[in-house]
PDB file of C-alpha atoms in Angstrom:
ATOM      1  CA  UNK A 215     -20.681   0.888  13.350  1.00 45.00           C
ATOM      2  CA  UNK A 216     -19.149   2.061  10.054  1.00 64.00           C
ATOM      3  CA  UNK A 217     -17.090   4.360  12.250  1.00 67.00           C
ATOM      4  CA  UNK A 218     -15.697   1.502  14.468  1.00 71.00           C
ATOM      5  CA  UNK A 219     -14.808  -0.679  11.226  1.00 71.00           C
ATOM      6  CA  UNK A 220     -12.939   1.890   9.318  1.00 75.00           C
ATOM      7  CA  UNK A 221     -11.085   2.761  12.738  1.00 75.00           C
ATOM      8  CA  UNK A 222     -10.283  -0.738  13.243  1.00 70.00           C
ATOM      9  CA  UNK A 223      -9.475  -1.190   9.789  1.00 73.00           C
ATOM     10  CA  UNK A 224      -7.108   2.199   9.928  1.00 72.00           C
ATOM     11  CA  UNK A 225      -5.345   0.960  13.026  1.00 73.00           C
ATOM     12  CA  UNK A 226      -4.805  -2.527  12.422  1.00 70.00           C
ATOM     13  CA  UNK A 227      -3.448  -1.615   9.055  1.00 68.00           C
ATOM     14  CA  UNK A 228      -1.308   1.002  10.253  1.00 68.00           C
ATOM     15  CA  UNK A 229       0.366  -1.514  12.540  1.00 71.00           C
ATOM     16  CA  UNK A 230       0.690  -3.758   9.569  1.00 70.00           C
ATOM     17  CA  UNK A 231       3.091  -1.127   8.049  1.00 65.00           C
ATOM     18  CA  UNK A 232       4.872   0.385  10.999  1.00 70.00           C
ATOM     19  CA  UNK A 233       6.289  -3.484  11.835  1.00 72.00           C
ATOM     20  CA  UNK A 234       7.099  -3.664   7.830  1.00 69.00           C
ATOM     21  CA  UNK A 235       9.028  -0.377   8.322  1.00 63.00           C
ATOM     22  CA  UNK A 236      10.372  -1.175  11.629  1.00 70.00           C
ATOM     23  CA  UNK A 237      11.580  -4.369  11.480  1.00 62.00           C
ATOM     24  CA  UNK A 238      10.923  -5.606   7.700  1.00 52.00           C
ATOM     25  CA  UNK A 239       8.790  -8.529   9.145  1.00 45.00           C
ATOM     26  CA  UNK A 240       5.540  -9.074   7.804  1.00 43.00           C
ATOM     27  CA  UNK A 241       2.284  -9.140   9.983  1.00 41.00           C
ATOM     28  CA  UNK A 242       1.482 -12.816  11.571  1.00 39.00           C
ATOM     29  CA  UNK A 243      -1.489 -13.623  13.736  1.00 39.00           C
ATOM     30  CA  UNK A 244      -4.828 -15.108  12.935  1.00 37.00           C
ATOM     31  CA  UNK A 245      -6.472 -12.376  12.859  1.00 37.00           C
ATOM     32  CA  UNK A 246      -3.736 -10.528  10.098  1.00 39.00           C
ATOM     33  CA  UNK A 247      -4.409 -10.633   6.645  1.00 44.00           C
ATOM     34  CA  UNK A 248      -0.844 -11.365   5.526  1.00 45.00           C
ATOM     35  CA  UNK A 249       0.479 -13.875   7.100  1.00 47.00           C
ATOM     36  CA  UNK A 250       2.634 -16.805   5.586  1.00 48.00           C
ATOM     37  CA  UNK A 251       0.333 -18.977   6.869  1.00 49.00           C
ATOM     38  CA  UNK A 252      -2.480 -17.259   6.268  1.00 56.00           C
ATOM     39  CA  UNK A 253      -5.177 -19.316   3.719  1.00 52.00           C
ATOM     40  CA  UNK A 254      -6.261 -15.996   2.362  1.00 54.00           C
ATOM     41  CA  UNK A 255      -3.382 -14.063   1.541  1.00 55.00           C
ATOM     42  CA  UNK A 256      -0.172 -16.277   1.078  1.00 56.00           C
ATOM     43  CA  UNK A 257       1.468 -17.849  -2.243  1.00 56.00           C
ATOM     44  CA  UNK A 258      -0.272 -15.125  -4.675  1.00 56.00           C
ATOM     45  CA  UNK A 259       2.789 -13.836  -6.359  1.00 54.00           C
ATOM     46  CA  UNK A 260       4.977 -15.661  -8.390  1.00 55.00           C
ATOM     47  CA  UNK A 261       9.261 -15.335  -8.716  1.00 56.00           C
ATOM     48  CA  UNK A 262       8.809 -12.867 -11.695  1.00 58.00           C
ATOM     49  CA  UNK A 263       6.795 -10.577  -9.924  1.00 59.00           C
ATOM     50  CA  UNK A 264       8.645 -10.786  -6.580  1.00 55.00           C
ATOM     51  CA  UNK A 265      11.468 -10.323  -8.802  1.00 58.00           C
ATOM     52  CA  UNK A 266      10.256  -7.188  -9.519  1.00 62.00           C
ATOM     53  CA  UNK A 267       9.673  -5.480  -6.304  1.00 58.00           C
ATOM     54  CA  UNK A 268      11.353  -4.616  -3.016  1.00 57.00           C
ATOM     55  CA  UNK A 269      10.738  -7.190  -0.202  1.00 63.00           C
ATOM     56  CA  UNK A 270       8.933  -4.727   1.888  1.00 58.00           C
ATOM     57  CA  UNK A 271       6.320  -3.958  -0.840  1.00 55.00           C
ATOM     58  CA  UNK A 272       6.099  -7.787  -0.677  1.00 57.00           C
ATOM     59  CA  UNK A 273       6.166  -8.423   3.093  1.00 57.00           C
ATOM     60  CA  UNK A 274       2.831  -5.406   3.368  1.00 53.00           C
ATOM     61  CA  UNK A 275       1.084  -7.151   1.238  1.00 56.00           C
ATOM     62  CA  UNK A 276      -2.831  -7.964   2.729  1.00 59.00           C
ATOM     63  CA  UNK A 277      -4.472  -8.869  -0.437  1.00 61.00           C
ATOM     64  CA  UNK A 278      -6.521 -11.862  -1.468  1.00 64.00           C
ATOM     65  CA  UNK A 279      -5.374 -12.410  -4.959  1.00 69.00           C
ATOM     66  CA  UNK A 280      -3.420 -11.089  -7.248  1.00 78.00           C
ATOM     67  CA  UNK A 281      -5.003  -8.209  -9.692  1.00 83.00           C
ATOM     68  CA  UNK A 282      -2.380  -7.603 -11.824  1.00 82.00           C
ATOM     69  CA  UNK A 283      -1.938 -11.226 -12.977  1.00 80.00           C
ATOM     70  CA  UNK A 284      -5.332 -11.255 -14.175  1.00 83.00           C
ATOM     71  CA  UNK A 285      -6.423  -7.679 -15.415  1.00 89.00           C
ATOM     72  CA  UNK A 286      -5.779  -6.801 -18.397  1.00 91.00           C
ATOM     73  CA  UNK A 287      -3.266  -3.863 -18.400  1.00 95.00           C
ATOM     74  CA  UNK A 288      -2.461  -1.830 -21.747  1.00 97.00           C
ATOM     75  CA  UNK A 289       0.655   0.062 -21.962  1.00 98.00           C
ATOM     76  CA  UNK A 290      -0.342   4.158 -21.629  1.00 98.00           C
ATOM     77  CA  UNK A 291      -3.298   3.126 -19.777  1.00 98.00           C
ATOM     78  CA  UNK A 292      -4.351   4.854 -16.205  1.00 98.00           C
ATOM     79  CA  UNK A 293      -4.534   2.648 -13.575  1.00 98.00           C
ATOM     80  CA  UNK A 294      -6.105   3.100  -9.761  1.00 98.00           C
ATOM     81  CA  UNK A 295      -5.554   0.816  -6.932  1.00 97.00           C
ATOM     82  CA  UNK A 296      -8.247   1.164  -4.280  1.00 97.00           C
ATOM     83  CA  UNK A 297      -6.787   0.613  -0.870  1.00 94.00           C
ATOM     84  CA  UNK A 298      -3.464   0.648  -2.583  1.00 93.00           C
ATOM     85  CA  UNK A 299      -1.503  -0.943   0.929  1.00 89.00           C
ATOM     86  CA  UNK A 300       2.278  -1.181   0.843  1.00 89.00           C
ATOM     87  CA  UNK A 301       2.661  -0.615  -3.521  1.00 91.00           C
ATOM     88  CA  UNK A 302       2.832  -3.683  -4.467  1.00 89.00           C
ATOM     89  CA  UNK A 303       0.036  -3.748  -7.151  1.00 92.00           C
ATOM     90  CA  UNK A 304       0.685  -0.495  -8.137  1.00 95.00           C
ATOM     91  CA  UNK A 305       4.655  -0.746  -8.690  1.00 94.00           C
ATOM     92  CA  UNK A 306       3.946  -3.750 -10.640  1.00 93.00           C
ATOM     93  CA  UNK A 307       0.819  -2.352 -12.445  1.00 95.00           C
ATOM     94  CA  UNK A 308       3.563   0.913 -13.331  1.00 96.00           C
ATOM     95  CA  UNK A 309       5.653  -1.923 -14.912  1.00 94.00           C
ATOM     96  CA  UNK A 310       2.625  -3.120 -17.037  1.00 94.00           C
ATOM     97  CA  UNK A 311       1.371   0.216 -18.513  1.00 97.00           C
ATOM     98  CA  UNK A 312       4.648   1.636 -19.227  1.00 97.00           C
ATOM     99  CA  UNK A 313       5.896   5.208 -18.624  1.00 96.00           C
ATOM    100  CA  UNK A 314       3.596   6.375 -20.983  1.00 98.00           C
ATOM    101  CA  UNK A 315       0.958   5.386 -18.559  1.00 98.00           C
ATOM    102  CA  UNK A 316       0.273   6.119 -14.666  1.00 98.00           C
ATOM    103  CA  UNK A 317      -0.536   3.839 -11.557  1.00 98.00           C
ATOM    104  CA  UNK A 318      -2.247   5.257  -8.442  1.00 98.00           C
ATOM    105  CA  UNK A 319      -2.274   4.028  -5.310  1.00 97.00           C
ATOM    106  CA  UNK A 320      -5.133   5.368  -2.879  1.00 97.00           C
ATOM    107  CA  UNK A 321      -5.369   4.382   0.927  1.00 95.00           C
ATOM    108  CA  UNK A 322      -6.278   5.901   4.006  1.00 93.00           C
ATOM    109  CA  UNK A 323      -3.340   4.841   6.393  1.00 90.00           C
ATOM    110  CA  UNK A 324      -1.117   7.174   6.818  1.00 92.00           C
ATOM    111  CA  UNK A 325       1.769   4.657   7.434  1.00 90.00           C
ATOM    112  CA  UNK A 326       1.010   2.539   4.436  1.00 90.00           C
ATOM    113  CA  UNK A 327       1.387   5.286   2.227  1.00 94.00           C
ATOM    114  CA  UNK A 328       4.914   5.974   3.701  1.00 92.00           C
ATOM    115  CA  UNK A 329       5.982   2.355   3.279  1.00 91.00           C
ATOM    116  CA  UNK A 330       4.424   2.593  -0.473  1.00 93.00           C
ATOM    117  CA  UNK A 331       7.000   5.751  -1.196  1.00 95.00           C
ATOM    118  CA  UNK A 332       9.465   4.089   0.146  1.00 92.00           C
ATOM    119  CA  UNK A 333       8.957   1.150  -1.811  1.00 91.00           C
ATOM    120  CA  UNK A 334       8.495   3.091  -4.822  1.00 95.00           C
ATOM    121  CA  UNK A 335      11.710   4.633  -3.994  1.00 94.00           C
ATOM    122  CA  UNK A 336      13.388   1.286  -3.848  1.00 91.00           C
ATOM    123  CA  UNK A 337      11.879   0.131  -7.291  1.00 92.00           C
ATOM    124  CA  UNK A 338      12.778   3.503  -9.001  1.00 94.00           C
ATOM    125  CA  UNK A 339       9.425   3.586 -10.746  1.00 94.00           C
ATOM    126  CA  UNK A 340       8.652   7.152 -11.741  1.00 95.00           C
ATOM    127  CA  UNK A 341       4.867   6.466 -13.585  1.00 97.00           C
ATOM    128  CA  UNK A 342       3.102   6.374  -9.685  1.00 98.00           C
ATOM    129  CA  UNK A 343       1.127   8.534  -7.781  1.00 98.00           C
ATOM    130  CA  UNK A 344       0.350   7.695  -4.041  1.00 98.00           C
ATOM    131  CA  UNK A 345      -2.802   9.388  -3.291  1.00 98.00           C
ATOM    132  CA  UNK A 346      -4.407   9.634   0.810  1.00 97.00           C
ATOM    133  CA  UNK A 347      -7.741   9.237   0.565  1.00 96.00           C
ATOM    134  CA  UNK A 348     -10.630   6.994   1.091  1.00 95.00           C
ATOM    135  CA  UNK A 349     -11.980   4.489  -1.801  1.00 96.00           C
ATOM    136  CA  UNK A 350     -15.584   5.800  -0.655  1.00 96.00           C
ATOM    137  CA  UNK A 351     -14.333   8.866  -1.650  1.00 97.00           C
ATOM    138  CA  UNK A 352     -12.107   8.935  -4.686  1.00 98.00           C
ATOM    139  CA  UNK A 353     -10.184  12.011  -5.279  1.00 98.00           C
ATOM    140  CA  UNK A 354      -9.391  11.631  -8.709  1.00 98.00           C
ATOM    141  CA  UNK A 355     -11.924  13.655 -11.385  1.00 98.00           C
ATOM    142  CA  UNK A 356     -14.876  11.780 -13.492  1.00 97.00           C
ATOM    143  CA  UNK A 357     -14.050   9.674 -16.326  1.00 97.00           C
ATOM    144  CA  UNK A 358     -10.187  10.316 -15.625  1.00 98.00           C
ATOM    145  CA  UNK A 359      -9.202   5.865 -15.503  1.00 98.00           C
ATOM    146  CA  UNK A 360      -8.862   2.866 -17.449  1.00 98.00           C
ATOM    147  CA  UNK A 361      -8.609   0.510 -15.004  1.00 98.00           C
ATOM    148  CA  UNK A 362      -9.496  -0.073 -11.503  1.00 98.00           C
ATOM    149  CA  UNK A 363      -7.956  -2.198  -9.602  1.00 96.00           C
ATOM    150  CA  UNK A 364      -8.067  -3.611  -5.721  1.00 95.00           C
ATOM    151  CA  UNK A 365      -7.013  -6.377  -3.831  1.00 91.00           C
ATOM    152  CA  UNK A 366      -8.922  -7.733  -0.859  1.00 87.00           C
ATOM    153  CA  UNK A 367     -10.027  -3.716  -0.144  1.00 91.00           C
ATOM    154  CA  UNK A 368     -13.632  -3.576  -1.200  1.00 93.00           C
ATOM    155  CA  UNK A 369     -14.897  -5.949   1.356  1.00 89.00           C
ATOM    156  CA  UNK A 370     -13.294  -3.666   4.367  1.00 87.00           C
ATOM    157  CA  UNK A 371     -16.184  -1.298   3.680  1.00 91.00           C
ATOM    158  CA  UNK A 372     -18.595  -0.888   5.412  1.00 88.00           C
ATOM    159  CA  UNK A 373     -20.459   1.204   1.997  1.00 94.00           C
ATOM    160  CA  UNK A 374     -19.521  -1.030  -0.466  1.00 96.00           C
ATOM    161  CA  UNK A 375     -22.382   1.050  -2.775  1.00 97.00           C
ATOM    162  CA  UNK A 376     -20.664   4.159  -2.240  1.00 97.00           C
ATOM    163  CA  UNK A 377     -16.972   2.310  -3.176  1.00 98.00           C
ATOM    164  CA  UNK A 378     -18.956   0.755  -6.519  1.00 98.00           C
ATOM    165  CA  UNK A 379     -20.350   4.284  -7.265  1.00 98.00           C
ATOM    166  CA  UNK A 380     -17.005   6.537  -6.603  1.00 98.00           C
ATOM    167  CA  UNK A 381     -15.466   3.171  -9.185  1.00 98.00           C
ATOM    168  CA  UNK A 382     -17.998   3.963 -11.537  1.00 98.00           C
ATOM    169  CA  UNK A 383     -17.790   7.811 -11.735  1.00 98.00           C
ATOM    170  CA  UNK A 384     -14.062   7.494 -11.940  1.00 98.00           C
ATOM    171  CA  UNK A 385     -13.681   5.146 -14.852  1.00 98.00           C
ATOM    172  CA  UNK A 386     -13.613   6.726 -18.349  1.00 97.00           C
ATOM    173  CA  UNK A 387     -16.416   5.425 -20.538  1.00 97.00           C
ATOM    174  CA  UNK A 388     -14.904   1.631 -21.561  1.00 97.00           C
ATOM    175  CA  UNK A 389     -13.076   1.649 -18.321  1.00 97.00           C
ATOM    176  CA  UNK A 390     -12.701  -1.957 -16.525  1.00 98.00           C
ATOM    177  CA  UNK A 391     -12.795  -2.991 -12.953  1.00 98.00           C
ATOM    178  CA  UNK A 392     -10.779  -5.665 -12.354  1.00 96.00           C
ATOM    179  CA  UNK A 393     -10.403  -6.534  -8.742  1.00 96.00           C
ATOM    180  CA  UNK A 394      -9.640  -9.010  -6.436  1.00 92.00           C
ATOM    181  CA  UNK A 395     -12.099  -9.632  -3.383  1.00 92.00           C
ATOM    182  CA  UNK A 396     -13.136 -12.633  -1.241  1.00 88.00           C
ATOM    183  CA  UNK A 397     -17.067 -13.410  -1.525  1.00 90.00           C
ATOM    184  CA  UNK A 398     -19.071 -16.139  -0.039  1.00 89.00           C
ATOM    185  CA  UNK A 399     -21.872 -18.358  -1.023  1.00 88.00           C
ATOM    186  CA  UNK A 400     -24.482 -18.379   1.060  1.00 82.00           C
ATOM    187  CA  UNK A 401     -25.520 -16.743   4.553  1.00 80.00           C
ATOM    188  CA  UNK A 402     -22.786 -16.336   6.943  1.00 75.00           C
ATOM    189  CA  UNK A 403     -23.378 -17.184  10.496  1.00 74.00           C
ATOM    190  CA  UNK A 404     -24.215 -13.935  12.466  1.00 79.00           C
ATOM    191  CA  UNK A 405     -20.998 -14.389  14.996  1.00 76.00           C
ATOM    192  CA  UNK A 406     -19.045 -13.956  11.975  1.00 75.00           C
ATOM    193  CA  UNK A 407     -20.529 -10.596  10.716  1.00 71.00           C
ATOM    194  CA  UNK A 408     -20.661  -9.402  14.387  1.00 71.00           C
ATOM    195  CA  UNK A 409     -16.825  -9.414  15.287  1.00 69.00           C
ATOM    196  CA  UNK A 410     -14.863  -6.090  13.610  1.00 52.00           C
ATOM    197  CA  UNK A 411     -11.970  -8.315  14.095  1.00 55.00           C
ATOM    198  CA  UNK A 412     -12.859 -10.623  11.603  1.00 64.00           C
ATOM    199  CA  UNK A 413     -14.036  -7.535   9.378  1.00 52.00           C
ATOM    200  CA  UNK A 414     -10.696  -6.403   9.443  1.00 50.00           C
ATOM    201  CA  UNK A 415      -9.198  -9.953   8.608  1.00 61.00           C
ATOM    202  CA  UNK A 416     -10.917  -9.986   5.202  1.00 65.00           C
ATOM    203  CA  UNK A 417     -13.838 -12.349   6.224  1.00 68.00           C
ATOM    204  CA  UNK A 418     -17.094 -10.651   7.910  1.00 70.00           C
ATOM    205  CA  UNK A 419     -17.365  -7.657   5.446  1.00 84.00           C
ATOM    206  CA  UNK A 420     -17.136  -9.814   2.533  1.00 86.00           C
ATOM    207  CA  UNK A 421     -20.567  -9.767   0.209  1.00 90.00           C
ATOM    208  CA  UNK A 422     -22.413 -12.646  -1.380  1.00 91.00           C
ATOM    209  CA  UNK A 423     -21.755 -13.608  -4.623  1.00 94.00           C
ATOM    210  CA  UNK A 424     -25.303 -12.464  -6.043  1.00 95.00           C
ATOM    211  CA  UNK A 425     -25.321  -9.030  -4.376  1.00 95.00           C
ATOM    212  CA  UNK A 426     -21.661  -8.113  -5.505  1.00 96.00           C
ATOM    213  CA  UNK A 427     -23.133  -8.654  -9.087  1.00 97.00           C
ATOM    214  CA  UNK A 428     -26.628  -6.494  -8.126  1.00 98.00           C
ATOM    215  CA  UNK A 429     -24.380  -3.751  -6.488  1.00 98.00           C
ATOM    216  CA  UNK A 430     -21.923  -3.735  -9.690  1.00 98.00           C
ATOM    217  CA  UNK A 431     -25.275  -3.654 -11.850  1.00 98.00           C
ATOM    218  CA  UNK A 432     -27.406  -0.307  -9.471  1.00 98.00           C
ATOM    219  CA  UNK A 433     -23.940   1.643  -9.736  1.00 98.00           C
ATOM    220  CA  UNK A 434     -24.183   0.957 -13.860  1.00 97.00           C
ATOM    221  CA  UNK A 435     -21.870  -1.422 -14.722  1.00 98.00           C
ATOM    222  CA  UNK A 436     -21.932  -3.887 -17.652  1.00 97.00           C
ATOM    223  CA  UNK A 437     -20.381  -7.484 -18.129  1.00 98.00           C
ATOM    224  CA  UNK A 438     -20.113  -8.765 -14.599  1.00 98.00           C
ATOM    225  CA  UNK A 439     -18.438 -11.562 -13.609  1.00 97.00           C
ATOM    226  CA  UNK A 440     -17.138 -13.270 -10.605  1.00 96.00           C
ATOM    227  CA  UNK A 441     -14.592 -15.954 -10.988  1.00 93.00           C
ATOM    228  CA  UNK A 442     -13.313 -18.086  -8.156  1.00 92.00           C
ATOM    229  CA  UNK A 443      -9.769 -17.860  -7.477  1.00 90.00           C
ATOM    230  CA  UNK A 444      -9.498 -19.826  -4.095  1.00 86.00           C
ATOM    231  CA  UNK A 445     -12.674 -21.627  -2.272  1.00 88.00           C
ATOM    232  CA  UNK A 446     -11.555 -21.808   1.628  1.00 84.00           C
ATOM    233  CA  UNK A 447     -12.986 -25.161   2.738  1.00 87.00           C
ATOM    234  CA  UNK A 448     -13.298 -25.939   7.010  1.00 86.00           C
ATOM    235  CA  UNK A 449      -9.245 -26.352   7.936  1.00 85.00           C
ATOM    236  CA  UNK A 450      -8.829 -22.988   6.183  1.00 81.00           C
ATOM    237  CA  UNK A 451     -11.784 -21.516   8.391  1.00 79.00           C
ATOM    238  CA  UNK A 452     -10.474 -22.405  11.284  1.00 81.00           C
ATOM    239  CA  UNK A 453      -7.043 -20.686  10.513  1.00 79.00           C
ATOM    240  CA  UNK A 454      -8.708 -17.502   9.970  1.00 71.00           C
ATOM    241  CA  UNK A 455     -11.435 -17.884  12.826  1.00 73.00           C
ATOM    242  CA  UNK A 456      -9.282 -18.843  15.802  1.00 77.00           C
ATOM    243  CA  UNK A 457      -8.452 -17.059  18.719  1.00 74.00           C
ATOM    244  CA  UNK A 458     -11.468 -14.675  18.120  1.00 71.00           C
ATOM    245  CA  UNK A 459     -13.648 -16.100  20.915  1.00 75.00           C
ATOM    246  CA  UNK A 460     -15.703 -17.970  18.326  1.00 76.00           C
ATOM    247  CA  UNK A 461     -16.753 -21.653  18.235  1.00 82.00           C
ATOM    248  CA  UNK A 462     -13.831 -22.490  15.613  1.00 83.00           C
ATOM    249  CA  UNK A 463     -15.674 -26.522  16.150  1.00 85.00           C
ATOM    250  CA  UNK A 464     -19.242 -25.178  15.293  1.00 84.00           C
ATOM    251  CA  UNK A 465     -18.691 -22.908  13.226  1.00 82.00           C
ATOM    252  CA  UNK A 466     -16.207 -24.207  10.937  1.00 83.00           C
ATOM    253  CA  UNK A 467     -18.017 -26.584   9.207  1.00 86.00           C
ATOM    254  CA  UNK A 468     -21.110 -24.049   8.657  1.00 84.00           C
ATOM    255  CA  UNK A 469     -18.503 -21.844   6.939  1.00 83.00           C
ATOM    256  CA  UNK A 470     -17.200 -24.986   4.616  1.00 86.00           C
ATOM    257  CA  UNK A 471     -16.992 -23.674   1.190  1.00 87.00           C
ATOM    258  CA  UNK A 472     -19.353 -20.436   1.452  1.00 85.00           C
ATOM    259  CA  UNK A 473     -16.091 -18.291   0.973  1.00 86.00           C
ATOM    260  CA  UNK A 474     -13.862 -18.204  -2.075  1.00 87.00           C
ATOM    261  CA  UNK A 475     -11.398 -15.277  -3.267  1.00 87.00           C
ATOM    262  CA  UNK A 476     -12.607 -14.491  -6.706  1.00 92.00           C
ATOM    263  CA  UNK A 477     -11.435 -12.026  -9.308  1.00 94.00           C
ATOM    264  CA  UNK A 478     -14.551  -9.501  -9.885  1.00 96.00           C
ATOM    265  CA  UNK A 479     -14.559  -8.416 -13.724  1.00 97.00           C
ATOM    266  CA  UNK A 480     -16.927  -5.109 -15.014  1.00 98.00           C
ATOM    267  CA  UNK A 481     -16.927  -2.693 -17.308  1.00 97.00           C
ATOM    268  CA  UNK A 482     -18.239   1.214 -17.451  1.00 98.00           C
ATOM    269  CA  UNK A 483     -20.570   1.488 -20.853  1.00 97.00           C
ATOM    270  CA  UNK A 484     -18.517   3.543 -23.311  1.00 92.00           C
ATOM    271  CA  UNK A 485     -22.177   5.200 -23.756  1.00 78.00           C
ATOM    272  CA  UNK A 486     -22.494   6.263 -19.909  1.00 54.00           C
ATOM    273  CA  UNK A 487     -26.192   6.096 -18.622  1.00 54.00           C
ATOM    274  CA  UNK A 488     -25.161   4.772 -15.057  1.00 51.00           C
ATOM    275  CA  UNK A 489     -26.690   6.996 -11.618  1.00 54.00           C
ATOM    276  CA  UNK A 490     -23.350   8.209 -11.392  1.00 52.00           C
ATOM    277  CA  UNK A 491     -22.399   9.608 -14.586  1.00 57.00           C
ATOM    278  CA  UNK A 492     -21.443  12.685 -16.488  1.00 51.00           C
TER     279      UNK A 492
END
């Protein structure tokens, strides 16, 4: 099974960035994170950050929320992006820390990570690193970040413990994760968690509230918190959940306001005793 997801994750994000680089359209569909109509992942940039970066970086973008806006960023700082997509959080994260500092961008896709050069070609911001890897396994050395951040990337795995741990590890002592991620509240229906479409459309992978916090707490992380950014009531749910061969009638209104996009805060102890550390 965690074969088949990361497959289907690889391939449906891959065609996400060919279309970008082949046509400049973004992805549409209800099963696409990214489309304009799309409850999850439209409206999360504002002028002054689109403003800032080319439309392509723009058009890619799959995320939930919108990391930058709400993590603190210092300039100098090292910043990761896990599941970094078509740049756009880490060209404007490169903005935030300065060129004394250095974004990177990790993801698996092979096509993504062309589109992200490109795009960081187009912005003409040096301070960024595009790494190919996966965010279950970073390759970046121990205690080499500030910040981590991610935006609706973390729920795609199917080892979220292994993601939380590599995080950890990563992250100098003080380090913050500050990522974007939808949650829910609440057990999910089991037609939901069963369909790897819907895991690649941001909904069936996504945790519970309460065991994002325990996993954040086993992989040694201090000062959790999870703070709603969007709560996706039934009209939103059946948006997402159509054309899937689901229920959309039944299940919509079992689905009402269990999931939410929420910014996930934590921070690495500057004295390190986590399973992961040095």
């Amino acid at each position: 099974m965690n074969t088949d997801i990361k497959e289907a994750v690889r391939e449906k994000y891959g065609q996400v960035a060919l279309k970008v680089l082949d046509e400049g359209a973004s992805c549409c569909g209800s099963s696409c994170c990214g489309s304009e109509s799309d409850p999850i992942t439209s409206g999360l940039y504002d002028e002054s950050q689109s403003d800032q970066i080319p439309e392509t970086a723009l058009k890619a973008s799959l995320g939930c929320g919108n990391p930058t806006a709400l993590a603190t960023l210092n300039i100098g700082e090292t910043v990761l992006d896990l599941g970094s997509g078509g740049g756009i959080d880490v060209l404007l994260s490169a903005r935030r820390v300065g060129p004394t500092g250095k974004a990177y961008g990790l993801d698996m896709t092979d096509e993504m990570l062309e589109l992200a050069r490109e795009n960081q070609k187009k912005a003409g911001v040096e301070n960024v690193e595009f790494l190919k890897g996966e965010i279950e396994q970073i390759p970046l050395p121990d205690n080499s970040v500030d910040v981590i951040i991610s935006n609706c990337v973390i729920n795609l795995s199917a080892d979220k413990d292994k993601v939380l741990n590599e995080a950890f590890r990563v992250l100098k002592p003080g380090g913050r994760f500050a990522v974007s991620d939808v949650v829910t509240r609440g057990e999910m229906p089991p037609e939901i968690r069963e369909k790897v479409l819907l895991w690649v459309g941001c909904v069936a992978g996504a945790l519970q509230e309460s065991e994002y916090r325990s996993k954040l707490a086993a992989a040694g992380f201090e000062n959790i918190s999870v703070e709603p950014t969007r709560i996706y009531r039934s009209d939103d749910a059946r948006t997402f959940l159509s054309g899937n061969g689901i229920d959309v009638d039944s299940i919509a209104p079992q689905v009402d306001g269990k999931f939410m996009s929420a910014f996930v805060r934590a921070t690495k102890p500057r004295s390190c005793c986590g399973p992961t550390c040095c």
